[in-house]
Amino acid sequence: MRSSLLALAAGFLLAATAPEVAFRDVARKAGLTDTIVSGGPKKNYVLEVNGSGACWLDYDNDGYLDLYMVNGATLDDLQGRTRQRTTNHLYRNNGQGAFIDVTAKAGVPGRGWGFGCVAADYNNDGRTDLFVTNFGPNLLYLNRGDATFEDVTAKAGVGGGDIWHAGAAFGDYDLDGDLDLFVPGYLDFNIARPELKTCDYRGVKVHACGPLGYKGAPDALYRNNGDGTFQDVTTQAGVADRKLYFGFQALFEDFDGDGRPDLFVGNDSNPNYLYKNKGDGTFEEVGLAAGIAVSGDGKEMSSMGLAAGDYDADGLIDLFVTTFANDNYILFHNDGGGFFTDVSYPAGVGEATVPFLGWATFFFDYNNDGRLDLFCANGHVYPEVDGVLKETYRQPLQLFRNAGQGKFTDVSREAGLLSLAPQSARGGSFADFDNDGDLDIIVSLMDAPPLLLENTGGNRANWLRVVLSGVRSNRMGVGARVKVTAGGAVQHAAMRAGESYLSSNDPRLHFGLGAADEADVEVRWPGGGLDRIEGVKANRQITIRQSSPPPRYTSAQFL
Amino acid sequence: MRYAGAIWLALGCWAAESAADLLRQAERHLDKEQFAEAEALLQRALKIEPANVEALYRLGYAGFRQRKLAQARASFTSVVKIAPPAYNSRYFLGRIALLENKPTEAIQWLVPVVNSRERVFDAAAQLSGAYAAAGEPRKAVAPLQAAIAQNPWDHSLYYRLGQLHQRLGEEALARDAFQQSTRLRNTSREDVEILMNVAQAAAGGSSAEALRRGAPILGRADADPNALVALGVIYGNASLHAEAMEAFARASKRDDKFFQAHFNYGLALLKAGRAREALPPLARAVELLPQSQDANTALGLAAVMNQKYREAVAPLEEAFHADPADNRVRSLLATAYLRTGAPAKAAGLLREVSESASADAASLLLLVEALNAAEDPEAALQTAQSAQKRFPNLPQAHMAVAQQLARLGRYQEARPAFQQTLQLAPGHSEAELGLADTLQKAGDHAAAAGHYRPALAGGSPAVRLAARLGLARSLVAQRQLELARQTLEEGLAEHPTDITIRMELSRVYARLGQKERAAEQTRIIEQLRAGAAR
């Protein structure tokens, strides 16, 4: 009796004092010490304030995710007044917690002023390729399979010309089994003769004014021809951005559950676009009617980062958008039927985000409890606010734990994020870089080396990782919907390539299972086909290859 | 024994003369300026009734007239002690102090007398003299101006005013005062006598008599402008505003360069609530005498009342520069700054006032507005909370706190303040709207709708629009789509060019499956945007 009581007490104490899942920065230890450059320290031009992205990809197929960090440049570099010393960086994960710079060897230095990256297997050869967006022509790096890449931009026809390109995304919009590419255009910036503007931000004189006051740059949709080339189908597909909005980040996602990937484009200071896929190779812009073009108060937002995920486990993919300071970030709940409602405040992510300016963001299950949590990387655009306004240039990261019932709780402090020195963060993505069963985070910073936040404790709960291998569908399974049932709870996830802010997340779908030690997994493939595996044991990674027989399910039965 | 009794009886008969009798006898002597005789009788009266304030006062007066200052001081001091406030006795105590070359003490006695606004001899003029003697010429100006208001025909007062301005280095003001003194000196004795009689009748409360006595001046086509202005001042003090305005108007027409005429005319119009008409005469007054603090203040006030804030800034800056301690001018100038895009300046002015214990609610709330406009919402919130604490029964103070919290996105914290506002001011449309918003943000759409409806029923067009949009959103959240549609469509007539109402309508049509109607709204929105961009 006495020993039982003691055991009970011990258990109670353990539960009461069990440490919260937390993150610690291991970037330096991991060898990620290169500074990300984004213009000069004073940020005199809008070109200098948007930062760059971070992409996870297993480029050498050794089972460990490698990291590609995009780097900017300076105005002098672009104008040819100085020799550019910055490059993008490909870091190979050595599986021992360290990253080794293999940029030169791999042949992916980038060019000029880099912004975003997307990692995806566009040619279905089982090797992850890289698309890099720039100020100026973009770059498509084909993975040769021998730890090197080849610049095939010109051959592929996806350079995009001398405009400012932002956060691209791959998706198979025409469901022909290969990945198409959408690249938003941001704004028309005159690199040869940039205008030093001065404008007023809440009483403070700042220079990096924009984007209002500039002309927008056009978006582009490239259809994959399946032979290593792409065709610009922007106009005929109906996504031509005639109003020249300032496109920041795009993502493909089947929001209305009709089996066809739609396209969302977050526009800065303009209404967002939601292009509904009509299934005939064209799209119809329905953002306003869907309730996702502007905030719930009818205001246009500075839509920076995008996070897509089914946070309330109702089978519908919701969307979270980070915005400018003094505006709350917006959580759009997918109501079904192609309609959304702004639930930022009732969900608990409204008020907490008002003081900050957000960029990279994603839904991910950091504590493996089976519910999608939410991460935001923050940082101001105007260094001039420091010491003048209550807003600061460097800001803390934020983590919101999904508390269930559609609500989130700010756990930034408990997760150790407030122990980190505030930074002006921009790009970011998640991945289990050390393959220990919990999700870690990379954050690209302004004028500083990145943060690599190792998750400590998330793997105390069970998990399951699913790698998709398409056969008739695209090889990566982009556009696939995965449903995991474990312990009586159901989770839905979708495979995407390109989201957050200028970044790509872990291409393996991670599911927290809580205490459940096995799960049933169901995959609905883009274009049709359903595969199901039951009784998968927890705490492992499985690969689901698209089964050979033709699909028995029509697209109408997707959900 | 019988002889002693007889003497006693005689003494008793003598003592039977009462204090009242003695007082009456003393009064007769005082009327004839026989001060020594009066003094003796008064002393006897005081032996009978030592605390008789009438006797004490008259004894003090008799002593004062004989320059027996110590005795006079003692008597008057006793009156003040026994029967405060005893303004007349204070007046004389002030006079005694001045004669004894003690101007600081004189000021202490005379200030309450002047502040009481009771007409006590020439207390205002005496106070002005005391300040001047105490080396405070600036403080001497206001009571002298008050004395002039009471005796507008008295050229000597203008002369003294001119001297004060000269001492203060205000040459232009000094010149104007001296000119006025000269003009009045040239006013006919007849007119001066009329004015004194009018003043007497007015002081006696007989308006009809005052008007009758003043008719010879007002009714004269070629009336002296100085006399007209003086008459106007007397009428104005007697609340005969229409007649005062007529006098001033005629004076200003008769002499376009007469500062007092234009200034007083403008002031009278302002007091009569005719602020727009007050602008030209006040502007002319400032043009004639740019250094006049009063004219600048009045012009600034008139401009603010007419919402001509840009025009208000210069005169109010001039007035504020002349007297930074004038909180009324400070608030007016802050308002003008706020409305002309200089909120930081407004906030700077108001902060000093807000920190004092005597800050009024209006100043604090104006400071809240200025801080918001100056993009310092946290400081605005602190100020609003200070107002809320200091004025707990003022609905505007709670509303200010609620609005600030809502501006900062702290909706749930704002809710109690909105509720408090409604308790103090039931049916307050903006508070209903604010409370509805907090409920909507908490996801309580049914309760939110319950507050959007009253906000929709009242309030300004902007409030009604916000309430209509909020109500529609809450109805959509409750899946009452038809009702949401109806709510929005009803708003189109009132807000035909508003984009947000059409955005919501597009959403609702789409949810109702009315795609064509949704698309039509989107087209209209694009047209409205294109029109706005042009």
PDB file of C-alpha atoms in Angstrom, chain A residues 36-52 71-79 81-82 113-115 135 164-165 186-187 189-191 194-197 206-211 214 248 268 359 379-384 393 424-427 444-448 501-502:
ATOM      1  CA  ILE A  36      22.397  36.095 -44.504  1.00  0.00           C
ATOM      2  CA  VAL A  37      22.817  39.404 -46.266  1.00  0.00           C
ATOM      3  CA  SER A  38      19.936  41.622 -47.253  1.00  0.00           C
ATOM      4  CA  GLY A  39      21.292  44.929 -48.466  1.00  0.00           C
ATOM      5  CA  GLY A  40      22.937  47.418 -46.155  1.00  0.00           C
ATOM      6  CA  PRO A  41      22.335  47.849 -42.433  1.00  0.00           C
ATOM      7  CA  LYS A  42      20.302  51.043 -42.884  1.00  0.00           C
ATOM      8  CA  LYS A  43      17.611  49.515 -45.099  1.00  0.00           C
ATOM      9  CA  ASN A  44      17.147  52.465 -47.385  1.00  0.00           C
ATOM     10  CA  TYR A  45      15.168  50.581 -50.014  1.00  0.00           C
ATOM     11  CA  VAL A  46      12.277  48.165 -49.992  1.00  0.00           C
ATOM     12  CA  LEU A  47      14.508  45.696 -51.797  1.00  0.00           C
ATOM     13  CA  GLU A  48      16.574  45.354 -48.642  1.00  0.00           C
ATOM     14  CA  VAL A  49      13.880  44.529 -46.110  1.00  0.00           C
ATOM     15  CA  ASN A  50      12.197  41.328 -47.290  1.00  0.00           C
ATOM     16  CA  GLY A  51      14.910  38.828 -46.441  1.00  0.00           C
ATOM     17  CA  SER A  52      15.156  35.331 -47.897  1.00  0.00           C
ATOM     18  CA  ASN A  71      21.120  34.737 -49.599  1.00  0.00           C
ATOM     19  CA  GLY A  72      20.605  38.292 -50.706  1.00  0.00           C
ATOM     20  CA  ALA A  73      23.171  40.830 -51.820  1.00  0.00           C
ATOM     21  CA  THR A  74      23.728  44.574 -51.727  1.00  0.00           C
ATOM     22  CA  LEU A  75      22.692  47.276 -54.126  1.00  0.00           C
ATOM     23  CA  ASP A  76      26.318  47.866 -55.004  1.00  0.00           C
ATOM     24  CA  ASP A  77      26.620  44.207 -55.954  1.00  0.00           C
ATOM     25  CA  LEU A  78      23.637  44.342 -58.273  1.00  0.00           C
ATOM     26  CA  GLN A  79      24.772  47.586 -59.805  1.00  0.00           C
ATOM     27  CA  ARG A  81      29.999  48.525 -58.208  1.00  0.00           C
ATOM     28  CA  THR A  82      31.360  45.763 -55.989  1.00  0.00           C
ATOM     29  CA  TRP A 113      19.966  38.792 -55.069  1.00  0.00           C
ATOM     30  CA  GLY A 114      18.166  35.632 -53.959  1.00  0.00           C
ATOM     31  CA  PHE A 115      14.796  35.573 -52.276  1.00  0.00           C
ATOM     32  CA  PHE A 135      15.492  39.771 -58.110  1.00  0.00           C
ATOM     33  CA  TRP A 164      11.431  40.808 -58.573  1.00  0.00           C
ATOM     34  CA  HIS A 165      10.208  37.266 -57.954  1.00  0.00           C
ATOM     35  CA  TYR A 186       6.403  41.387 -56.159  1.00  0.00           C
ATOM     36  CA  LEU A 187       7.122  44.860 -57.412  1.00  0.00           C
ATOM     37  CA  PHE A 189      12.054  48.131 -58.584  1.00  0.00           C
ATOM     38  CA  ASN A 190      14.496  50.137 -60.684  1.00  0.00           C
ATOM     39  CA  ILE A 191      17.819  48.605 -59.797  1.00  0.00           C
ATOM     40  CA  PRO A 194      16.662  53.279 -57.325  1.00  0.00           C
ATOM     41  CA  GLU A 195      14.706  56.143 -55.844  1.00  0.00           C
ATOM     42  CA  LEU A 196      15.579  56.988 -52.252  1.00  0.00           C
ATOM     43  CA  LYS A 197      12.133  57.618 -50.840  1.00  0.00           C
ATOM     44  CA  VAL A 206      11.674  55.798 -42.911  1.00  0.00           C
ATOM     45  CA  HIS A 207      13.180  55.081 -46.288  1.00  0.00           C
ATOM     46  CA  ALA A 208      12.340  51.521 -47.243  1.00  0.00           C
ATOM     47  CA  CYS A 209       8.896  52.679 -48.288  1.00  0.00           C
ATOM     48  CA  GLY A 210       6.668  50.284 -50.153  1.00  0.00           C
ATOM     49  CA  PRO A 211       5.131  48.451 -51.727  1.00  0.00           C
ATOM     50  CA  TYR A 214       5.456  51.207 -56.754  1.00  0.00           C
ATOM     51  CA  PHE A 248       4.574  37.595 -51.862  1.00  0.00           C
ATOM     52  CA  ASP A 268       1.145  42.533 -49.881  1.00  0.00           C
ATOM     53  CA  TRP A 359       6.939  36.414 -41.985  1.00  0.00           C
ATOM     54  CA  GLY A 379      10.771  41.085 -37.335  1.00  0.00           C
ATOM     55  CA  HIS A 380      10.125  44.663 -38.361  1.00  0.00           C
ATOM     56  CA  VAL A 381      11.012  46.174 -41.712  1.00  0.00           C
ATOM     57  CA  TYR A 382      12.105  49.569 -40.389  1.00  0.00           C
ATOM     58  CA  PRO A 383      15.187  49.705 -38.163  1.00  0.00           C
ATOM     59  CA  GLU A 384      14.307  53.365 -37.619  1.00  0.00           C
ATOM     60  CA  TYR A 393      13.084  46.011 -35.322  1.00  0.00           C
ATOM     61  CA  SER A 424      14.550  40.391 -37.323  1.00  0.00           C
ATOM     62  CA  ALA A 425      13.479  37.060 -38.802  1.00  0.00           C
ATOM     63  CA  ARG A 426      12.176  36.357 -42.262  1.00  0.00           C
ATOM     64  CA  GLY A 427      12.165  32.933 -43.981  1.00  0.00           C
ATOM     65  CA  SER A 444      16.559  32.871 -41.737  1.00  0.00           C
ATOM     66  CA  LEU A 445      17.478  36.194 -40.144  1.00  0.00           C
ATOM     67  CA  MET A 446      18.313  39.617 -41.459  1.00  0.00           C
ATOM     68  CA  ASP A 447      22.044  40.318 -41.555  1.00  0.00           C
ATOM     69  CA  ALA A 448      22.871  37.442 -39.216  1.00  0.00           C
ATOM     70  CA  TYR A 501       7.599  32.533 -46.501  1.00  0.00           C
ATOM     71  CA  LEU A 502       9.985  31.945 -49.430  1.00  0.00           C
TER      72      LEU A 502
END
